[in-house]
Amino acid sequence: MKKLLLTFFLLSTTYGISQTLLSPSDFLGYELGSEFTRHHQVVDYYKYLAENASDRIKLVEYGKTNERRPLIVAYVSTPENIAALESIRLEHLKNTTGQGSPTKAIVWLSYNVHGNESVSTEASMQTIYELLTSKSSYLENTVVIMDPCINPDGRDRYVNWYNQFKNTPNNIDPNSKEHHEGWLNGRSNHYMFDLNRDWAWLTQVESQQRIKVFNQWLPHVHVDFHEQGVNNPYYFAPAAEPFHEVVTDFQRDFQIAIGKNHAKYFDANGWFYFTKEVFDLLYPSYGDTYPTYNGGIGMTYEQGGSGRAGLGVRTFIGDTLTLHDRIAHHLTTGLSTVEVASKNTEKLNREFRKFYQNKNFKYKSYVLNGDPDKIDAIAELLSSHEIKYGWAKEGTAKGHLYSSGKLGTLKTTPANLVVSTNQAKGTLAQVLMEPNTKLSDSLTYDITAWSLPYAFGLEAIASQSLVESDPSGGQEPQPTMGANVSLDTYAYISDWSSMKDARFLTALVKENIRVRFAKNPFWAEGKKFDRGNLIITKGDNRNHKDFVETLSRIAQGNKTILTPTNTGFVEKGNDFGSSYVPMITDTKIAMLSGEPTSTLEFGEIWHFFEQQLHYPLTILDTEYYDEVDLSEYDVLILPNGWYSKFFTENKLQELKDFVSNGGKLIAMEGAIRAINGEHGFAIKEKEIKKDSTENILPYEEAEREDIKNAITGAIFKTKVDQTHPLAYGYGDHYFTLKLSDDAFENLETGTVVYLENANSHIAGFAGSEAKKKIANTLVFGVEEVGKGQVIYMVDNPLFRGFWENGKLFFVNALFMVK
Ligand SMILES: [Zn+2]
């Protein structure tokens, strides 16, 4: 390899001709498609191109993954365009304000967002090579931005696994091990998050770093390259219904124009493909919808293949699908996309400008009210999307009131955040904030509701008239008191209502500061404090040698407001010495992982502990679970999974002993079904009586009939027992994101969050039968068993890491329930 490079450098310095650029095959030393290329080799090839065609490529490292792999984008165009890249960018962005006269098309190609959909990155190398050589004419009026791998950790997980397990030579028999990944497999990133569900929520480092570059460019066209099952023909635009209603006619039409151009090449080669099915444009966190809501033509392309395909696999019709085939198809659509864009630069720029003109949406302003920490959290997310917001004035706002789902009013103050749809990012703001998304078709495989005020637990008004706001107002910066911690103070009180407060608690516990919490509301220093408020006393921390310094540092670092008090004698409620003010102890937490737990839901909990709560977690694999002494842990978490064979009668008895002796068990979603029943715990599934008088339906209507029983992700209003420790920090209702029609009976005691009746549906699609089924069922509850507890979470508050307001239930389960 080194020798090859040296030869090339000599050539290029001697003659300076670009035709001598090495193809991926020549650079890598094997024919592209005959091996999977590790991520670092891909980066090396891009670096090689950038060094040897430096006038036509600009390579930028925009971040690093969890496993410290570099994230890169390459800007590819003509020497003139690359030299003028910054002015092209600025001119393009001016277009969003109706100014400037941009003449270039901006096309962004994103590869391998899904780890084991591994053809994409291979195809990217051939695509950039062709753009620099045989297809360079497309670049005269086009800047192509290529991200060869959005998800390097996921890709290398697959590639390394495949290289370890593949037959030599590779075996196309689909039964061979090389076509069956083990546990911790698939499409996701290091923390098992699906990055193609994270564009709007930005919970992952890859998304957080990429979105900054994306917002600097706002491409006209964005393609997300994927793979689907081995036996599927290729899928490309136009997308399937439902489309979000903000998708413009031009965006629909241009998808068709691009699809037809692809079809021309596929037809000429006799390749199969389909369009207008399965892959819809609704959920805003995909690599096709998100760019669409930012004015671009966002598309998903799907090759048949993924983790089962290897270097070659036999398909069900007896053909062999090879990595070479998969590369050829993605190469063709990638180049065809650039071709169409380069032929339509004028139209793309004209329509892009139009997209950014004021849309005059029905809702002109959203006003948000609630806990300051939650307002801060949503403001931070809006800022990452460059959605502008301001602060309300004293007054009243009228409109759709989120808590009731009806017309209502909200008294406004400067602490209320106001988001207007009359702004450049108005469409995106509308999609993320609107109370209920209109569905043109209910057949979709993803969640159909995500409205941010519900996700963040904020009251909100959607107003049909513009609500005045001040961009520079906002909440008064409060003194944190951190600097004033002193040994003269009897105790400090702090709030309990948000993940910020939870991080304050875990930081204290990790540094051995003893913390108590109030089981009942109390009045001190002339103020009321709610259940769950933290109390840090001098007396408890007498033996902590750096108590003052540590508490001060943590409070300041976390911007926590401490209320000092010089007495433990409260004005009303329980004094600080009361048994109703118990101590939170250092809690040892373990989670089950491995087969048969769900990798995605395991990952959500893993990420929650390490990246959100910052608290240690022991991960126990089911393979050696039997050898672990559970009594070493205070809490055992069972993530969602398919446990039917795992929890035998013996194992269930062990779990019961663990709980009876004072352990806490948190069972989430499918795990509940594994531990109930005859030998398990008391929770019961709701029995559904089937209606035998249903009409007999024509075959073609069966799929639509089925959706009466479906909930794929919809928002429901639940009742909350605020007096229960599991609900500290919450009000009397909570909006839950239901992901299935799983229905469990309320508990005899310990029902904390529940669906009261069939009318609690707020937003998103929920089938009529499913709504009846989940009426009057449990969402979160606690069963007391001996000295311990089982905490049931029928819904998953950690789903995709974005349902901010559900997370405190999980923290309460860890620390408050006892
Ligand atoms: Zn995919």
PDB file of C-alpha atoms in Angstrom, residues 330-529:
ATOM      1  CA  HIS A 330     -26.397   2.531  -4.856  1.00  0.00           C
ATOM      2  CA  LEU A 331     -23.740   3.950  -7.183  1.00  0.00           C
ATOM      3  CA  THR A 332     -26.333   4.330  -9.921  1.00  0.00           C
ATOM      4  CA  THR A 333     -28.920   6.141  -7.795  1.00  0.00           C
ATOM      5  CA  GLY A 334     -26.271   8.334  -6.171  1.00  0.00           C
ATOM      6  CA  LEU A 335     -24.930   9.532  -9.515  1.00  0.00           C
ATOM      7  CA  SER A 336     -28.416   9.802 -11.010  1.00  0.00           C
ATOM      8  CA  THR A 337     -29.462  12.050  -8.099  1.00  0.00           C
ATOM      9  CA  VAL A 338     -26.551  14.408  -8.725  1.00  0.00           C
ATOM     10  CA  GLU A 339     -27.347  14.368 -12.435  1.00  0.00           C
ATOM     11  CA  VAL A 340     -30.979  15.426 -11.895  1.00  0.00           C
ATOM     12  CA  ALA A 341     -29.961  18.135  -9.437  1.00  0.00           C
ATOM     13  CA  SER A 342     -27.318  19.515 -11.788  1.00  0.00           C
ATOM     14  CA  LYS A 343     -29.898  19.754 -14.574  1.00  0.00           C
ATOM     15  CA  ASN A 344     -32.333  21.632 -12.334  1.00  0.00           C
ATOM     16  CA  THR A 345     -30.245  24.115 -10.403  1.00  0.00           C
ATOM     17  CA  GLU A 346     -32.425  27.055 -11.290  1.00  0.00           C
ATOM     18  CA  LYS A 347     -35.635  25.314 -10.279  1.00  0.00           C
ATOM     19  CA  LEU A 348     -34.107  23.979  -7.072  1.00  0.00           C
ATOM     20  CA  ASN A 349     -32.962  27.439  -6.019  1.00  0.00           C
ATOM     21  CA  ARG A 350     -36.261  29.072  -6.944  1.00  0.00           C
ATOM     22  CA  GLU A 351     -38.331  26.535  -5.039  1.00  0.00           C
ATOM     23  CA  PHE A 352     -35.974  26.517  -2.073  1.00  0.00           C
ATOM     24  CA  ARG A 353     -36.481  30.267  -1.753  1.00  0.00           C
ATOM     25  CA  LYS A 354     -40.233  29.785  -1.968  1.00  0.00           C
ATOM     26  CA  PHE A 355     -40.147  27.157   0.773  1.00  0.00           C
ATOM     27  CA  TYR A 356     -38.605  29.667   3.162  1.00  0.00           C
ATOM     28  CA  GLN A 357     -41.216  32.331   2.581  1.00  0.00           C
ATOM     29  CA  ASN A 358     -43.784  32.708   5.335  1.00  0.00           C
ATOM     30  CA  LYS A 359     -46.243  29.838   5.041  1.00  0.00           C
ATOM     31  CA  ASN A 360     -48.968  31.482   7.047  1.00  0.00           C
ATOM     32  CA  PHE A 361     -49.604  28.314   9.051  1.00  0.00           C
ATOM     33  CA  LYS A 362     -52.837  27.977  10.993  1.00  0.00           C
ATOM     34  CA  TYR A 363     -50.920  28.208  14.259  1.00  0.00           C
ATOM     35  CA  LYS A 364     -48.810  31.357  14.330  1.00  0.00           C
ATOM     36  CA  SER A 365     -47.305  30.970  17.792  1.00  0.00           C
ATOM     37  CA  TYR A 366     -46.752  28.353  20.434  1.00  0.00           C
ATOM     38  CA  VAL A 367     -46.543  29.542  24.039  1.00  0.00           C
ATOM     39  CA  LEU A 368     -44.945  27.189  26.556  1.00  0.00           C
ATOM     40  CA  ASN A 369     -45.257  27.343  30.299  1.00  0.00           C
ATOM     41  CA  GLY A 370     -43.909  25.172  33.089  1.00  0.00           C
ATOM     42  CA  ASP A 371     -40.940  24.024  35.085  1.00  0.00           C
ATOM     43  CA  PRO A 372     -37.913  26.270  34.305  1.00  0.00           C
ATOM     44  CA  ASP A 373     -35.610  23.254  33.878  1.00  0.00           C
ATOM     45  CA  LYS A 374     -37.927  21.816  31.241  1.00  0.00           C
ATOM     46  CA  ILE A 375     -38.185  25.196  29.501  1.00  0.00           C
ATOM     47  CA  ASP A 376     -34.363  25.287  29.453  1.00  0.00           C
ATOM     48  CA  ALA A 377     -34.217  21.771  28.031  1.00  0.00           C
ATOM     49  CA  ILE A 378     -36.636  22.476  25.181  1.00  0.00           C
ATOM     50  CA  ALA A 379     -34.942  25.825  24.457  1.00  0.00           C
ATOM     51  CA  GLU A 380     -31.648  24.005  24.063  1.00  0.00           C
ATOM     52  CA  LEU A 381     -33.165  21.562  21.573  1.00  0.00           C
ATOM     53  CA  LEU A 382     -34.801  24.385  19.589  1.00  0.00           C
ATOM     54  CA  SER A 383     -31.465  26.203  19.439  1.00  0.00           C
ATOM     55  CA  SER A 384     -29.756  23.107  18.031  1.00  0.00           C
ATOM     56  CA  HIS A 385     -32.276  23.220  15.184  1.00  0.00           C
ATOM     57  CA  GLU A 386     -31.763  26.983  14.793  1.00  0.00           C
ATOM     58  CA  ILE A 387     -35.447  27.482  15.571  1.00  0.00           C
ATOM     59  CA  LYS A 388     -35.766  30.961  17.040  1.00  0.00           C
ATOM     60  CA  TYR A 389     -37.793  31.652  20.166  1.00  0.00           C
ATOM     61  CA  GLY A 390     -38.540  34.531  22.455  1.00  0.00           C
ATOM     62  CA  TRP A 391     -40.170  35.239  25.801  1.00  0.00           C
ATOM     63  CA  ALA A 392     -43.775  36.273  26.359  1.00  0.00           C
ATOM     64  CA  LYS A 393     -45.014  39.487  27.904  1.00  0.00           C
ATOM     65  CA  GLU A 394     -47.511  39.829  30.734  1.00  0.00           C
ATOM     66  CA  GLY A 395     -50.876  39.045  29.196  1.00  0.00           C
ATOM     67  CA  THR A 396     -53.119  36.260  28.015  1.00  0.00           C
ATOM     68  CA  ALA A 397     -52.808  33.849  25.105  1.00  0.00           C
ATOM     69  CA  LYS A 398     -55.789  32.070  23.599  1.00  0.00           C
ATOM     70  CA  GLY A 399     -55.844  28.963  21.495  1.00  0.00           C
ATOM     71  CA  HIS A 400     -55.570  25.189  21.567  1.00  0.00           C
ATOM     72  CA  LEU A 401     -54.661  24.287  25.158  1.00  0.00           C
ATOM     73  CA  TYR A 402     -52.492  21.169  25.189  1.00  0.00           C
ATOM     74  CA  SER A 403     -53.518  19.858  28.622  1.00  0.00           C
ATOM     75  CA  SER A 404     -57.203  19.719  27.723  1.00  0.00           C
ATOM     76  CA  GLY A 405     -56.983  19.298  23.962  1.00  0.00           C
ATOM     77  CA  LYS A 406     -59.584  22.079  23.684  1.00  0.00           C
ATOM     78  CA  LEU A 407     -59.743  25.839  23.242  1.00  0.00           C
ATOM     79  CA  GLY A 408     -58.425  27.609  26.294  1.00  0.00           C
ATOM     80  CA  THR A 409     -56.369  30.474  27.652  1.00  0.00           C
ATOM     81  CA  LEU A 410     -53.018  30.835  29.334  1.00  0.00           C
ATOM     82  CA  LYS A 411     -51.862  33.763  31.446  1.00  0.00           C
ATOM     83  CA  THR A 412     -48.473  34.681  30.057  1.00  0.00           C
ATOM     84  CA  THR A 413     -45.371  35.959  31.815  1.00  0.00           C
ATOM     85  CA  PRO A 414     -41.789  36.627  30.693  1.00  0.00           C
ATOM     86  CA  ALA A 415     -40.940  33.078  31.854  1.00  0.00           C
ATOM     87  CA  ASN A 416     -43.036  31.633  28.993  1.00  0.00           C
ATOM     88  CA  LEU A 417     -41.217  30.588  25.879  1.00  0.00           C
ATOM     89  CA  VAL A 418     -42.780  31.638  22.561  1.00  0.00           C
ATOM     90  CA  VAL A 419     -42.057  29.911  19.258  1.00  0.00           C
ATOM     91  CA  SER A 420     -43.436  31.529  16.150  1.00  0.00           C
ATOM     92  CA  THR A 421     -43.985  29.715  12.858  1.00  0.00           C
ATOM     93  CA  ASN A 422     -43.350  33.023  11.119  1.00  0.00           C
ATOM     94  CA  GLN A 423     -39.600  32.409  10.862  1.00  0.00           C
ATOM     95  CA  ALA A 424     -37.116  30.726   8.534  1.00  0.00           C
ATOM     96  CA  LYS A 425     -37.442  27.425  10.398  1.00  0.00           C
ATOM     97  CA  GLY A 426     -41.208  27.836  10.685  1.00  0.00           C
ATOM     98  CA  THR A 427     -42.027  24.574   8.922  1.00  0.00           C
ATOM     99  CA  LEU A 428     -39.795  22.545  11.205  1.00  0.00           C
ATOM    100  CA  ALA A 429     -41.180  24.400  14.235  1.00  0.00           C
ATOM    101  CA  GLN A 430     -44.700  23.614  13.074  1.00  0.00           C
ATOM    102  CA  VAL A 431     -43.952  19.903  12.634  1.00  0.00           C
ATOM    103  CA  LEU A 432     -42.292  19.568  16.033  1.00  0.00           C
ATOM    104  CA  MET A 433     -44.747  21.660  18.060  1.00  0.00           C
ATOM    105  CA  GLU A 434     -48.204  21.175  16.523  1.00  0.00           C
ATOM    106  CA  PRO A 435     -50.595  19.430  18.937  1.00  0.00           C
ATOM    107  CA  ASN A 436     -51.747  16.774  16.506  1.00  0.00           C
ATOM    108  CA  THR A 437     -50.214  15.770  13.185  1.00  0.00           C
ATOM    109  CA  LYS A 438     -52.658  15.244  10.360  1.00  0.00           C
ATOM    110  CA  LEU A 439     -52.434  11.777   8.868  1.00  0.00           C
ATOM    111  CA  SER A 440     -53.245  11.298   5.206  1.00  0.00           C
ATOM    112  CA  ASP A 441     -53.026   7.540   5.755  1.00  0.00           C
ATOM    113  CA  SER A 442     -52.879   5.554   8.988  1.00  0.00           C
ATOM    114  CA  LEU A 443     -50.733   2.751   7.551  1.00  0.00           C
ATOM    115  CA  THR A 444     -47.306   3.684   8.849  1.00  0.00           C
ATOM    116  CA  TYR A 445     -44.786   1.637  10.745  1.00  0.00           C
ATOM    117  CA  ASP A 446     -43.553   4.360  13.056  1.00  0.00           C
ATOM    118  CA  ILE A 447     -44.862   6.637  15.783  1.00  0.00           C
ATOM    119  CA  THR A 448     -47.479   9.150  14.645  1.00  0.00           C
ATOM    120  CA  ALA A 449     -47.241  11.633  17.528  1.00  0.00           C
ATOM    121  CA  TRP A 450     -44.255  13.463  19.022  1.00  0.00           C
ATOM    122  CA  SER A 451     -45.487  16.976  19.859  1.00  0.00           C
ATOM    123  CA  LEU A 452     -42.690  18.520  21.941  1.00  0.00           C
ATOM    124  CA  PRO A 453     -44.801  20.232  24.648  1.00  0.00           C
ATOM    125  CA  TYR A 454     -46.131  16.781  25.612  1.00  0.00           C
ATOM    126  CA  ALA A 455     -42.694  15.188  25.405  1.00  0.00           C
ATOM    127  CA  PHE A 456     -41.202  17.857  27.678  1.00  0.00           C
ATOM    128  CA  GLY A 457     -44.134  17.973  30.106  1.00  0.00           C
ATOM    129  CA  LEU A 458     -45.011  21.605  29.451  1.00  0.00           C
ATOM    130  CA  GLU A 459     -48.378  23.332  29.290  1.00  0.00           C
ATOM    131  CA  ALA A 460     -48.796  25.029  25.955  1.00  0.00           C
ATOM    132  CA  ILE A 461     -51.105  27.081  23.814  1.00  0.00           C
ATOM    133  CA  ALA A 462     -51.158  26.871  20.035  1.00  0.00           C
ATOM    134  CA  SER A 463     -52.376  30.295  19.013  1.00  0.00           C
ATOM    135  CA  GLN A 464     -53.875  31.224  15.659  1.00  0.00           C
ATOM    136  CA  SER A 465     -52.632  34.763  16.078  1.00  0.00           C
ATOM    137  CA  LEU A 466     -49.068  35.914  16.518  1.00  0.00           C
ATOM    138  CA  VAL A 467     -48.121  36.208  20.198  1.00  0.00           C
ATOM    139  CA  GLU A 468     -45.712  39.049  20.840  1.00  0.00           C
ATOM    140  CA  SER A 469     -42.417  38.032  22.320  1.00  0.00           C
ATOM    141  CA  ASP A 470     -39.066  39.434  23.278  1.00  0.00           C
ATOM    142  CA  PRO A 471     -36.025  37.500  22.067  1.00  0.00           C
ATOM    143  CA  SER A 472     -33.812  38.858  24.830  1.00  0.00           C
ATOM    144  CA  GLY A 473     -36.142  38.304  27.777  1.00  0.00           C
ATOM    145  CA  GLY A 474     -36.489  35.059  29.557  1.00  0.00           C
ATOM    146  CA  GLN A 475     -36.142  33.728  33.003  1.00  0.00           C
ATOM    147  CA  GLU A 476     -34.310  35.775  35.572  1.00  0.00           C
ATOM    148  CA  PRO A 477     -30.965  34.133  36.205  1.00  0.00           C
ATOM    149  CA  GLN A 478     -31.314  32.869  39.756  1.00  0.00           C
ATOM    150  CA  PRO A 479     -28.435  32.818  42.206  1.00  0.00           C
ATOM    151  CA  THR A 480     -27.339  29.213  42.564  1.00  0.00           C
ATOM    152  CA  MET A 481     -26.314  29.682  46.214  1.00  0.00           C
ATOM    153  CA  GLY A 482     -23.479  27.336  45.424  1.00  0.00           C
ATOM    154  CA  ALA A 483     -20.888  29.863  46.474  1.00  0.00           C
ATOM    155  CA  ASN A 484     -22.619  30.507  49.762  1.00  0.00           C
ATOM    156  CA  VAL A 485     -22.685  26.988  51.145  1.00  0.00           C
ATOM    157  CA  SER A 486     -21.459  27.161  54.698  1.00  0.00           C
ATOM    158  CA  LEU A 487     -21.259  25.026  57.788  1.00  0.00           C
ATOM    159  CA  ASP A 488     -23.430  27.508  59.658  1.00  0.00           C
ATOM    160  CA  THR A 489     -26.459  26.375  57.701  1.00  0.00           C
ATOM    161  CA  TYR A 490     -28.546  23.552  59.161  1.00  0.00           C
ATOM    162  CA  ALA A 491     -29.757  22.234  55.804  1.00  0.00           C
ATOM    163  CA  TYR A 492     -30.197  23.013  52.109  1.00  0.00           C
ATOM    164  CA  ILE A 493     -33.347  22.239  50.151  1.00  0.00           C
ATOM    165  CA  SER A 494     -33.480  21.722  46.409  1.00  0.00           C
ATOM    166  CA  ASP A 495     -36.186  21.080  43.874  1.00  0.00           C
ATOM    167  CA  TRP A 496     -37.208  17.721  42.412  1.00  0.00           C
ATOM    168  CA  SER A 497     -38.896  18.043  39.036  1.00  0.00           C
ATOM    169  CA  SER A 498     -36.473  17.412  36.196  1.00  0.00           C
ATOM    170  CA  MET A 499     -33.540  15.452  34.850  1.00  0.00           C
ATOM    171  CA  LYS A 500     -31.361  18.375  35.881  1.00  0.00           C
ATOM    172  CA  ASP A 501     -32.412  17.756  39.483  1.00  0.00           C
ATOM    173  CA  ALA A 502     -31.787  14.041  39.013  1.00  0.00           C
ATOM    174  CA  ARG A 503     -28.235  14.751  37.816  1.00  0.00           C
ATOM    175  CA  PHE A 504     -27.700  16.926  40.898  1.00  0.00           C
ATOM    176  CA  LEU A 505     -28.725  13.998  43.097  1.00  0.00           C
ATOM    177  CA  THR A 506     -26.497  11.443  41.364  1.00  0.00           C
ATOM    178  CA  ALA A 507     -23.532  13.807  41.479  1.00  0.00           C
ATOM    179  CA  LEU A 508     -23.992  14.162  45.236  1.00  0.00           C
ATOM    180  CA  VAL A 509     -24.462  10.433  45.825  1.00  0.00           C
ATOM    181  CA  LYS A 510     -21.354   9.612  43.781  1.00  0.00           C
ATOM    182  CA  GLU A 511     -19.318  11.956  45.998  1.00  0.00           C
ATOM    183  CA  ASN A 512     -20.689  10.422  49.181  1.00  0.00           C
ATOM    184  CA  ILE A 513     -22.830  13.366  50.195  1.00  0.00           C
ATOM    185  CA  ARG A 514     -25.805  12.095  52.141  1.00  0.00           C
ATOM    186  CA  VAL A 515     -29.131  13.324  50.785  1.00  0.00           C
ATOM    187  CA  ARG A 516     -32.658  13.013  52.177  1.00  0.00           C
ATOM    188  CA  PHE A 517     -35.969  13.577  50.479  1.00  0.00           C
ATOM    189  CA  ALA A 518     -39.394  14.658  51.670  1.00  0.00           C
ATOM    190  CA  LYS A 519     -42.195  12.105  51.479  1.00  0.00           C
ATOM    191  CA  ASN A 520     -44.749  14.835  52.185  1.00  0.00           C
ATOM    192  CA  PRO A 521     -45.011  18.492  51.201  1.00  0.00           C
ATOM    193  CA  PHE A 522     -43.621  20.907  53.787  1.00  0.00           C
ATOM    194  CA  TRP A 523     -43.352  24.636  54.426  1.00  0.00           C
ATOM    195  CA  ALA A 524     -40.046  26.267  55.362  1.00  0.00           C
ATOM    196  CA  GLU A 525     -38.482  29.690  54.859  1.00  0.00           C
ATOM    197  CA  GLY A 526     -41.970  30.927  53.981  1.00  0.00           C
ATOM    198  CA  LYS A 527     -42.262  28.633  50.959  1.00  0.00           C
ATOM    199  CA  LYS A 528     -43.956  25.360  50.097  1.00  0.00           C
ATOM    200  CA  PHE A 529     -41.779  22.441  49.040  1.00  0.00           C
TER     201      PHE A 529
END
